[in-house]
mmCIF file of C-alpha atoms in Angstrom:
data_model
loop_
_atom_site.group_PDB
_atom_site.id
_atom_site.type_symbol
_atom_site.label_atom_id
_atom_site.label_comp_id
_atom_site.label_asym_id
_atom_site.label_seq_id
_atom_site.Cartn_x
_atom_site.Cartn_y
_atom_site.Cartn_z
ATOM 1 C CA MET E 735 57.578 67.650 149.867
ATOM 2 C CA ASP E 736 55.853 64.614 148.487
ATOM 3 C CA ARG E 737 52.813 66.800 148.395
ATOM 4 C CA GLU E 738 54.012 69.497 146.314
ATOM 5 C CA LYS E 739 55.279 66.695 143.790
ATOM 6 C CA ARG E 740 51.828 65.311 143.498
ATOM 7 C CA VAL E 741 50.291 68.855 142.796
ATOM 8 C CA ALA E 742 53.286 69.616 140.330
ATOM 9 C CA ASN E 743 52.459 66.192 138.434
ATOM 10 C CA TYR E 744 48.712 66.975 138.559
ATOM 11 C CA PHE E 745 49.258 70.172 136.675
ATOM 12 C CA LEU E 746 51.323 68.620 134.306
ATOM 13 C CA LEU E 747 48.628 65.913 133.543
ATOM 14 C CA ALA E 748 46.071 68.639 133.441
ATOM 15 C CA PHE E 749 48.123 70.644 130.824
ATOM 16 C CA GLY E 750 48.776 67.585 128.780
ATOM 17 C CA LEU E 751 44.997 66.796 128.492
ATOM 18 C CA ILE E 752 44.219 70.080 127.521
ATOM 19 C CA SER E 753 46.855 70.345 124.939
ATOM 20 C CA ILE E 754 45.749 67.143 123.443
ATOM 21 C CA ALA E 755 42.301 68.301 123.338
ATOM 22 C CA LEU E 756 43.063 71.603 121.511
ATOM 23 C CA MET E 757 45.336 69.507 119.012
ATOM 24 C CA SER E 758 42.188 67.442 118.347
ATOM 25 C CA LEU E 759 39.729 70.156 117.569
ATOM 26 C CA PRO E 760 39.336 71.686 114.217
ATOM 27 C CA LEU E 761 41.729 74.499 113.559
ATOM 28 C CA THR E 762 40.482 77.934 112.932
ATOM 29 C CA GLY E 763 41.852 80.113 110.173
ATOM 30 C CA LYS E 764 43.812 82.369 112.684
ATOM 31 C CA VAL E 765 45.316 79.423 114.310
ATOM 32 C CA GLN E 766 46.304 78.206 111.147
ATOM 33 C CA ALA E 767 47.898 81.354 110.156
ATOM 34 C CA PHE E 768 49.765 81.272 113.320
ATOM 35 C CA ARG E 769 51.093 78.177 113.098
ATOM 36 C CA ALA E 770 52.258 78.727 109.489
ATOM 37 C CA TYR E 771 54.032 81.924 110.254
ATOM 38 C CA ALA E 772 55.680 80.428 113.050
ATOM 39 C CA ALA E 773 56.901 77.259 111.217
ATOM 40 C CA TYR E 774 58.109 80.044 108.649
ATOM 41 C CA LEU E 775 60.261 81.973 111.316
ATOM 42 C CA TYR E 776 61.696 79.002 112.414
ATOM 43 C CA ASP E 777 62.461 77.251 109.068
ATOM 44 C CA PRO E 778 61.417 79.581 105.855
ATOM 45 C CA LEU E 779 63.623 77.222 103.511
ATOM 46 C CA PRO E 780 60.521 74.927 102.969
ATOM 47 C CA TYR E 781 58.506 77.888 101.697
ATOM 48 C CA TYR E 782 60.843 78.797 98.823
ATOM 49 C CA GLY E 783 60.485 77.395 95.314
ATOM 50 C CA PHE E 784 57.582 75.521 93.549
ATOM 51 C CA GLN E 785 56.841 73.499 96.699
ATOM 52 C CA GLY E 786 56.671 76.496 98.804
ATOM 53 C CA LEU E 787 54.038 77.998 96.993
ATOM 54 C CA GLN E 788 52.054 74.919 96.899
ATOM 55 C CA ARG E 789 52.358 75.192 100.733
ATOM 56 C CA ILE E 790 51.435 78.689 101.186
ATOM 57 C CA ARG E 791 48.439 78.340 98.887
ATOM 58 C CA GLN E 792 46.493 76.918 101.483
ATOM 59 C CA LEU E 793 46.832 79.596 104.186
ATOM 60 C CA PRO E 794 45.130 82.806 104.804
ATOM 61 C CA PRO E 795 45.802 85.820 102.150
ATOM 62 C CA ASP E 796 47.328 88.062 104.806
ATOM 63 C CA VAL E 797 49.727 85.343 105.795
ATOM 64 C CA VAL E 798 50.691 84.556 102.178
ATOM 65 C CA ARG E 799 51.168 88.194 101.654
ATOM 66 C CA LEU E 800 53.177 88.231 104.733
ATOM 67 C CA ILE E 801 55.499 85.356 103.978
ATOM 68 C CA THR E 802 56.058 86.399 100.270
ATOM 69 C CA ALA E 803 56.852 89.923 101.322
ATOM 70 C CA ASP E 804 59.378 88.355 103.554
ATOM 71 C CA ALA E 805 60.948 85.926 101.178
ATOM 72 C CA TYR E 806 61.158 88.665 98.883
ATOM 73 C CA SER E 807 63.068 90.789 101.113
ATOM 74 C CA ARG E 808 65.478 87.858 101.755
ATOM 75 C CA GLU E 809 66.155 87.407 98.120
ATOM 76 C CA LEU E 810 67.011 91.082 97.628
ATOM 77 C CA GLU E 811 69.301 91.161 100.531
ATOM 78 C CA ALA E 812 71.154 88.049 99.386
ATOM 79 C CA GLU E 813 71.242 90.139 95.664
ATOM 80 C CA LEU E 814 72.504 93.234 97.206
ATOM 81 C CA LYS E 815 75.315 91.112 99.057
ATOM 82 C CA GLN E 816 76.324 89.631 95.656
ATOM 83 C CA THR E 817 76.298 93.004 94.081
ATOM 84 C CA ALA E 818 78.550 94.319 96.703
ATOM 85 C CA LEU E 819 80.886 91.733 95.993
ATOM 86 C CA LEU E 820 80.802 92.244 92.387
ATOM 87 C CA ARG E 821 81.316 96.005 92.930
ATOM 88 C CA ALA E 822 84.680 95.135 95.063
ATOM 89 C CA GLU E 823 85.903 92.679 92.342
ATOM 90 C CA ALA E 824 84.956 95.447 89.644
ATOM 91 C CA GLU E 825 87.199 97.973 91.889
ATOM 92 C CA GLY E 826 90.057 95.756 92.138
ATOM 93 C CA LEU E 827 90.075 95.051 88.291
ATOM 94 C CA ARG E 828 89.728 99.056 87.752
ATOM 95 C CA ARG E 829 92.846 99.439 90.213
ATOM 96 C CA GLU E 830 94.700 96.750 88.317
ATOM 97 C CA ASN E 831 93.878 98.204 84.807
ATOM 98 C CA GLU E 832 95.158 101.615 86.454
ATOM 99 C CA ARG E 833 98.542 100.103 87.727
ATOM 100 C CA LEU E 834 99.145 98.296 84.295
ATOM 101 C CA ALA E 835 98.385 101.635 82.179
ATOM 102 C CA ALA E 836 100.634 103.473 84.657
ATOM 103 C CA SER E 837 103.268 100.974 84.377
ATOM 104 C CA LEU E 838 103.003 101.046 80.461
ATOM 105 C CA SER E 839 103.351 104.865 80.188
ATOM 106 C CA LEU E 840 106.754 104.370 81.875
ATOM 107 C CA SER E 841 108.220 101.185 80.902
ATOM 108 C CA THR E 842 108.515 102.558 77.223
ATOM 109 C CA SER E 843 111.071 105.498 78.728
ATOM 110 C CA ALA E 844 112.579 104.152 81.818
ATOM 111 C CA PRO E 845 115.686 101.938 81.573
ATOM 112 C CA LYS E 846 114.953 100.120 84.735
ATOM 113 C CA ALA E 847 112.732 97.424 85.877
ATOM 114 C CA LEU E 848 109.608 97.775 87.626
ATOM 115 C CA ARG E 849 108.475 96.239 90.792
ATOM 116 C CA TRP E 850 104.975 96.629 92.834
ATOM 117 C CA ALA E 851 104.620 96.624 96.376
ATOM 118 C CA ARG E 852 102.149 96.633 98.909
ATOM 119 C CA VAL E 853 102.196 98.970 102.018
ATOM 120 C CA ILE E 854 102.337 96.699 105.162
ATOM 121 C CA GLU E 855 103.068 98.888 107.893
ATOM 122 C CA ARG E 856 103.085 102.613 109.119
ATOM 123 C CA GLU E 857 104.327 104.294 112.588
ATOM 124 C CA PRO E 858 101.722 106.377 113.884
ATOM 125 C CA GLN E 859 104.079 109.188 115.036
ATOM 126 C CA ASN E 860 105.534 109.183 111.455
ATOM 127 C CA TRP E 861 102.659 108.685 109.452
ATOM 128 C CA HIS E 862 103.761 111.258 106.780
ATOM 129 C CA ARG E 863 107.367 110.339 106.939
ATOM 130 C CA ALA E 864 107.936 106.855 106.104
ATOM 131 C CA LEU E 865 106.200 103.329 105.544
ATOM 132 C CA MET E 866 107.258 99.638 105.142
ATOM 133 C CA ILE E 867 106.409 97.597 102.013
ATOM 134 C CA ASP E 868 106.511 94.075 101.309
ATOM 135 C CA ALA E 869 109.581 93.731 98.999
ATOM 136 C CA GLY E 870 113.026 93.801 99.640
ATOM 137 C CA ALA E 871 116.622 92.761 98.598
ATOM 138 C CA GLU E 872 115.734 89.321 97.293
ATOM 139 C CA ASP E 873 113.504 91.323 94.644
ATOM 140 C CA GLY E 874 116.289 93.494 93.682
ATOM 141 C CA LEU E 875 115.367 96.602 95.958
ATOM 142 C CA GLU E 876 118.336 98.813 96.803
ATOM 143 C CA VAL E 877 118.899 101.792 98.951
ATOM 144 C CA GLY E 878 118.011 104.999 97.047
ATOM 145 C CA SER E 879 115.610 103.132 94.533
ATOM 146 C CA PRO E 880 112.953 105.544 93.630
ATOM 147 C CA VAL E 881 109.268 104.778 94.725
ATOM 148 C CA LEU E 882 106.423 105.885 92.821
ATOM 149 C CA ALA E 883 102.388 105.593 93.004
ATOM 150 C CA ALA E 884 99.737 105.465 90.686
ATOM 151 C CA GLU E 885 96.887 108.083 90.814
ATOM 152 C CA ASP E 886 94.239 108.287 88.340
ATOM 153 C CA GLY E 887 96.030 106.302 85.961
ATOM 154 C CA ARG E 888 99.172 108.374 86.098
ATOM 155 C CA LEU E 889 102.376 108.138 88.014
ATOM 156 C CA ALA E 890 103.719 110.200 90.565
ATOM 157 C CA VAL E 891 106.615 110.554 93.117
ATOM 158 C CA ALA E 892 106.027 108.742 96.664
ATOM 159 C CA GLY E 893 109.697 108.797 98.053
ATOM 160 C CA ARG E 894 112.785 106.647 97.950
ATOM 161 C CA ILE E 895 113.847 103.328 99.858
ATOM 162 C CA VAL E 896 116.378 103.969 102.727
ATOM 163 C CA GLU E 897 116.287 100.541 104.122
ATOM 164 C CA THR E 898 116.204 97.081 102.983
ATOM 165 C CA SER E 899 116.072 93.673 104.437
ATOM 166 C CA ARG E 900 115.299 90.453 102.542
ATOM 167 C CA ARG E 901 111.758 90.485 101.810
ATOM 168 C CA THR E 902 111.092 94.188 103.139
ATOM 169 C CA SER E 903 112.039 97.726 102.703
ATOM 170 C CA LYS E 904 111.442 100.982 104.537
ATOM 171 C CA VAL E 905 110.280 103.712 102.318
ATOM 172 C CA LEU E 906 111.162 107.725 103.157
ATOM 173 C CA LEU E 907 108.236 109.650 101.716
ATOM 174 C CA LEU E 908 108.768 112.883 99.981
ATOM 175 C CA SER E 909 106.585 114.575 102.624
ATOM 176 C CA ASP E 910 109.699 113.961 105.147
ATOM 177 C CA GLU E 911 111.714 116.850 106.214
ATOM 178 C CA LEU E 912 114.784 114.862 105.104
ATOM 179 C CA SER E 913 113.389 114.286 101.811
ATOM 180 C CA ALA E 914 114.079 116.301 98.614
ATOM 181 C CA VAL E 915 113.928 116.167 94.873
ATOM 182 C CA ALA E 916 115.071 118.253 91.626
ATOM 183 C CA ALA E 917 111.994 119.648 90.123
ATOM 184 C CA TYR E 918 110.794 121.935 87.508
ATOM 185 C CA PHE E 919 107.607 123.484 85.914
ATOM 186 C CA PRO E 920 107.097 121.917 82.501
ATOM 187 C CA GLU E 921 105.525 124.748 81.183
ATOM 188 C CA GLY E 922 107.992 127.616 82.258
ATOM 189 C CA GLN E 923 111.076 125.456 82.480
ATOM 190 C CA TRP E 924 111.879 127.308 85.792
ATOM 191 C CA GLU E 925 113.777 124.782 88.053
ATOM 192 C CA GLY E 926 113.956 124.505 91.860
ATOM 193 C CA LEU E 927 114.101 121.765 94.825
ATOM 194 C CA VAL E 928 110.929 120.252 96.256
ATOM 195 C CA GLN E 929 111.416 119.529 100.114
ATOM 196 C CA GLY E 930 108.976 117.790 102.389
ATOM 197 C CA GLN E 931 107.993 119.537 105.653
ATOM 198 C CA GLY E 932 106.526 116.577 107.620
ATOM 199 C CA SER E 933 103.210 117.006 106.820
ATOM 200 C CA VAL E 934 100.762 116.701 103.593
ATOM 201 C CA ARG E 935 102.160 119.861 101.958
ATOM 202 C CA LEU E 936 105.338 120.105 100.192
ATOM 203 C CA LYS E 937 107.841 123.299 99.580
ATOM 204 C CA MET E 938 109.449 124.158 96.532
ATOM 205 C CA ASN E 939 112.672 126.322 97.214
ATOM 206 C CA TYR E 940 115.330 128.267 95.143
ATOM 207 C CA LEU E 941 112.816 129.212 92.337
ATOM 208 C CA PRO E 942 114.255 132.509 90.295
ATOM 209 C CA VAL E 943 112.987 135.529 91.525
ATOM 210 C CA GLU E 944 111.857 136.535 88.077
ATOM 211 C CA ALA E 945 110.068 132.851 87.643
ATOM 212 C CA GLN E 946 106.319 133.664 86.970
ATOM 213 C CA VAL E 947 104.454 131.072 88.928
ATOM 214 C CA ARG E 948 100.821 130.709 89.463
ATOM 215 C CA ILE E 949 98.542 128.356 91.669
ATOM 216 C CA GLY E 950 97.531 125.216 89.849
ATOM 217 C CA ASP E 951 100.990 125.039 87.811
ATOM 218 C CA LYS E 952 102.204 121.383 87.303
ATOM 219 C CA VAL E 953 105.477 120.272 89.279
ATOM 220 C CA ALA E 954 107.323 117.489 87.837
ATOM 221 C CA THR E 955 110.627 115.858 88.307
ATOM 222 C CA SER E 956 113.479 117.614 86.839
ATOM 223 C CA PRO E 957 115.804 116.075 83.819
ATOM 224 C CA THR E 958 118.711 116.985 86.224
ATOM 225 C CA SER E 959 117.383 114.717 89.020
ATOM 226 C CA ALA E 960 119.808 111.821 90.102
ATOM 227 C CA THR E 961 117.094 109.693 91.614
ATOM 228 C CA PHE E 962 113.979 109.960 89.285
ATOM 229 C CA PRO E 963 113.196 109.681 85.744
ATOM 230 C CA PRO E 964 112.195 113.256 84.301
ATOM 231 C CA ASP E 965 108.962 114.504 84.234
ATOM 232 C CA ILE E 966 107.253 112.458 86.783
ATOM 233 C CA LEU E 967 104.331 114.340 88.401
ATOM 234 C CA ILE E 968 105.202 115.719 91.930
ATOM 235 C CA GLY E 969 102.071 117.712 92.198
ATOM 236 C CA MET E 970 100.493 121.311 91.942
ATOM 237 C CA VAL E 971 101.208 124.683 93.392
ATOM 238 C CA SER E 972 98.939 125.444 96.000
ATOM 239 C CA LYS E 973 100.218 128.743 97.305
ATOM 240 C CA VAL E 974 102.646 131.213 96.154
ATOM 241 C CA PHE E 975 104.571 132.904 99.092
ATOM 242 C CA GLU E 976 105.067 136.716 99.287
ATOM 243 C CA ARG E 977 108.718 137.476 97.996
ATOM 244 C CA ASP E 978 111.462 137.975 100.818
ATOM 245 C CA PRO E 979 113.589 140.915 100.059
ATOM 246 C CA PHE E 980 116.493 139.103 102.066
ATOM 247 C CA LEU E 981 116.404 135.787 99.825
ATOM 248 C CA ALA E 982 117.656 135.595 96.475
ATOM 249 C CA PHE E 983 114.993 133.144 95.455
ATOM 250 C CA GLN E 984 111.345 132.531 96.022
ATOM 251 C CA VAL E 985 109.145 129.982 97.367
ATOM 252 C CA VAL E 986 105.891 128.175 96.676
ATOM 253 C CA GLU E 987 103.807 125.586 98.470
ATOM 254 C CA VAL E 988 102.925 122.483 96.651
ATOM 255 C CA SER E 989 100.012 119.877 96.888
ATOM 256 C CA PRO E 990 101.294 116.345 96.308
ATOM 257 C CA ALA E 991 99.728 114.580 93.387
ATOM 258 C CA VAL E 992 99.377 111.625 95.683
ATOM 259 C CA HIS E 993 98.316 111.856 99.128
ATOM 260 C CA PRO E 994 100.939 110.215 101.643
ATOM 261 C CA GLY E 995 98.394 108.886 103.953
ATOM 262 C CA ARG E 996 96.499 107.211 101.409
ATOM 263 C CA LEU E 997 99.271 104.996 99.927
ATOM 264 C CA LYS E 998 98.310 101.303 99.653
ATOM 265 C CA GLU E 999 100.543 100.081 97.035
ATOM 266 C CA VAL E 1000 103.710 101.548 95.323
ATOM 267 C CA LEU E 1001 105.774 100.986 92.245
ATOM 268 C CA ILE E 1002 109.683 100.673 92.749
ATOM 269 C CA LEU E 1003 112.178 101.389 89.898
ATOM 270 C CA ARG E 1004 114.995 98.904 90.398
ATOM 271 C CA ARG E 1005 118.064 98.477 88.079
ATOM 272 C CA LYS E 1006 117.726 95.661 85.603
ATOM 273 C CA ARG E 1007 119.825 92.951 86.438
ATOM 274 C CA LYS E 1008 122.277 91.845 83.949
ATOM 275 C CA GLU E 1009 121.487 88.748 81.813
ATOM 276 C CA ALA E 1010 124.049 85.793 82.094
ATOM 277 C CA PRO E 1011 126.023 85.482 79.038
#
């Protein structure tokens, strides 16, 4: 055991002497380049700025180009991160502007107060049927309050409030089978009832047989709706079903203006509270 320790100590001593001898020898260009690049990889900060330029001037040209290229790449990466942050901020401002524009277009004609709320929860098994928002009874929301959503600067029907707690509410989406809203075609004035089907597509029933409906026609809330203000966009006709001779009306399929699966925030129309005398 002692013999093994002595041999190990001899080896350590020999390596130490060799290292000292090598360090005392004049450094070649390759050794200098290796040391400089190793130092840069370990800590690149001293090679930035004016002092960094002075430091790398004494190095071989290949090493200077390598370090300069890497430093430039790091700067570009930092700028890309900053650009991504600015892009995200710009997108947030764009959405805020879209919301304000949509609110202004409605506030001039709606006798109700407006309240924006964020979607905070969805049930996977009811993805196209209901969602939870972060506003409730304390914010003046009531069961039956109409819920809208903004899409490309315009408002569209999203659903209605069916449950409220102090700070949250449940929204039954228009795409749910239990949802329905009186609707009409602003151009042709034909009126019917838009109902959910539990999927993305909606169905408009009770259209007069003589109604001339084409794919792409706009569908909006009817002035006869007891829940929603008139002329709020619902969607576009995506399919006209063949007329059933056993029905006294015709049916069309409607593609909603706002996809129920993409809702992130909604606008609730609540009754204005009476001001105290």
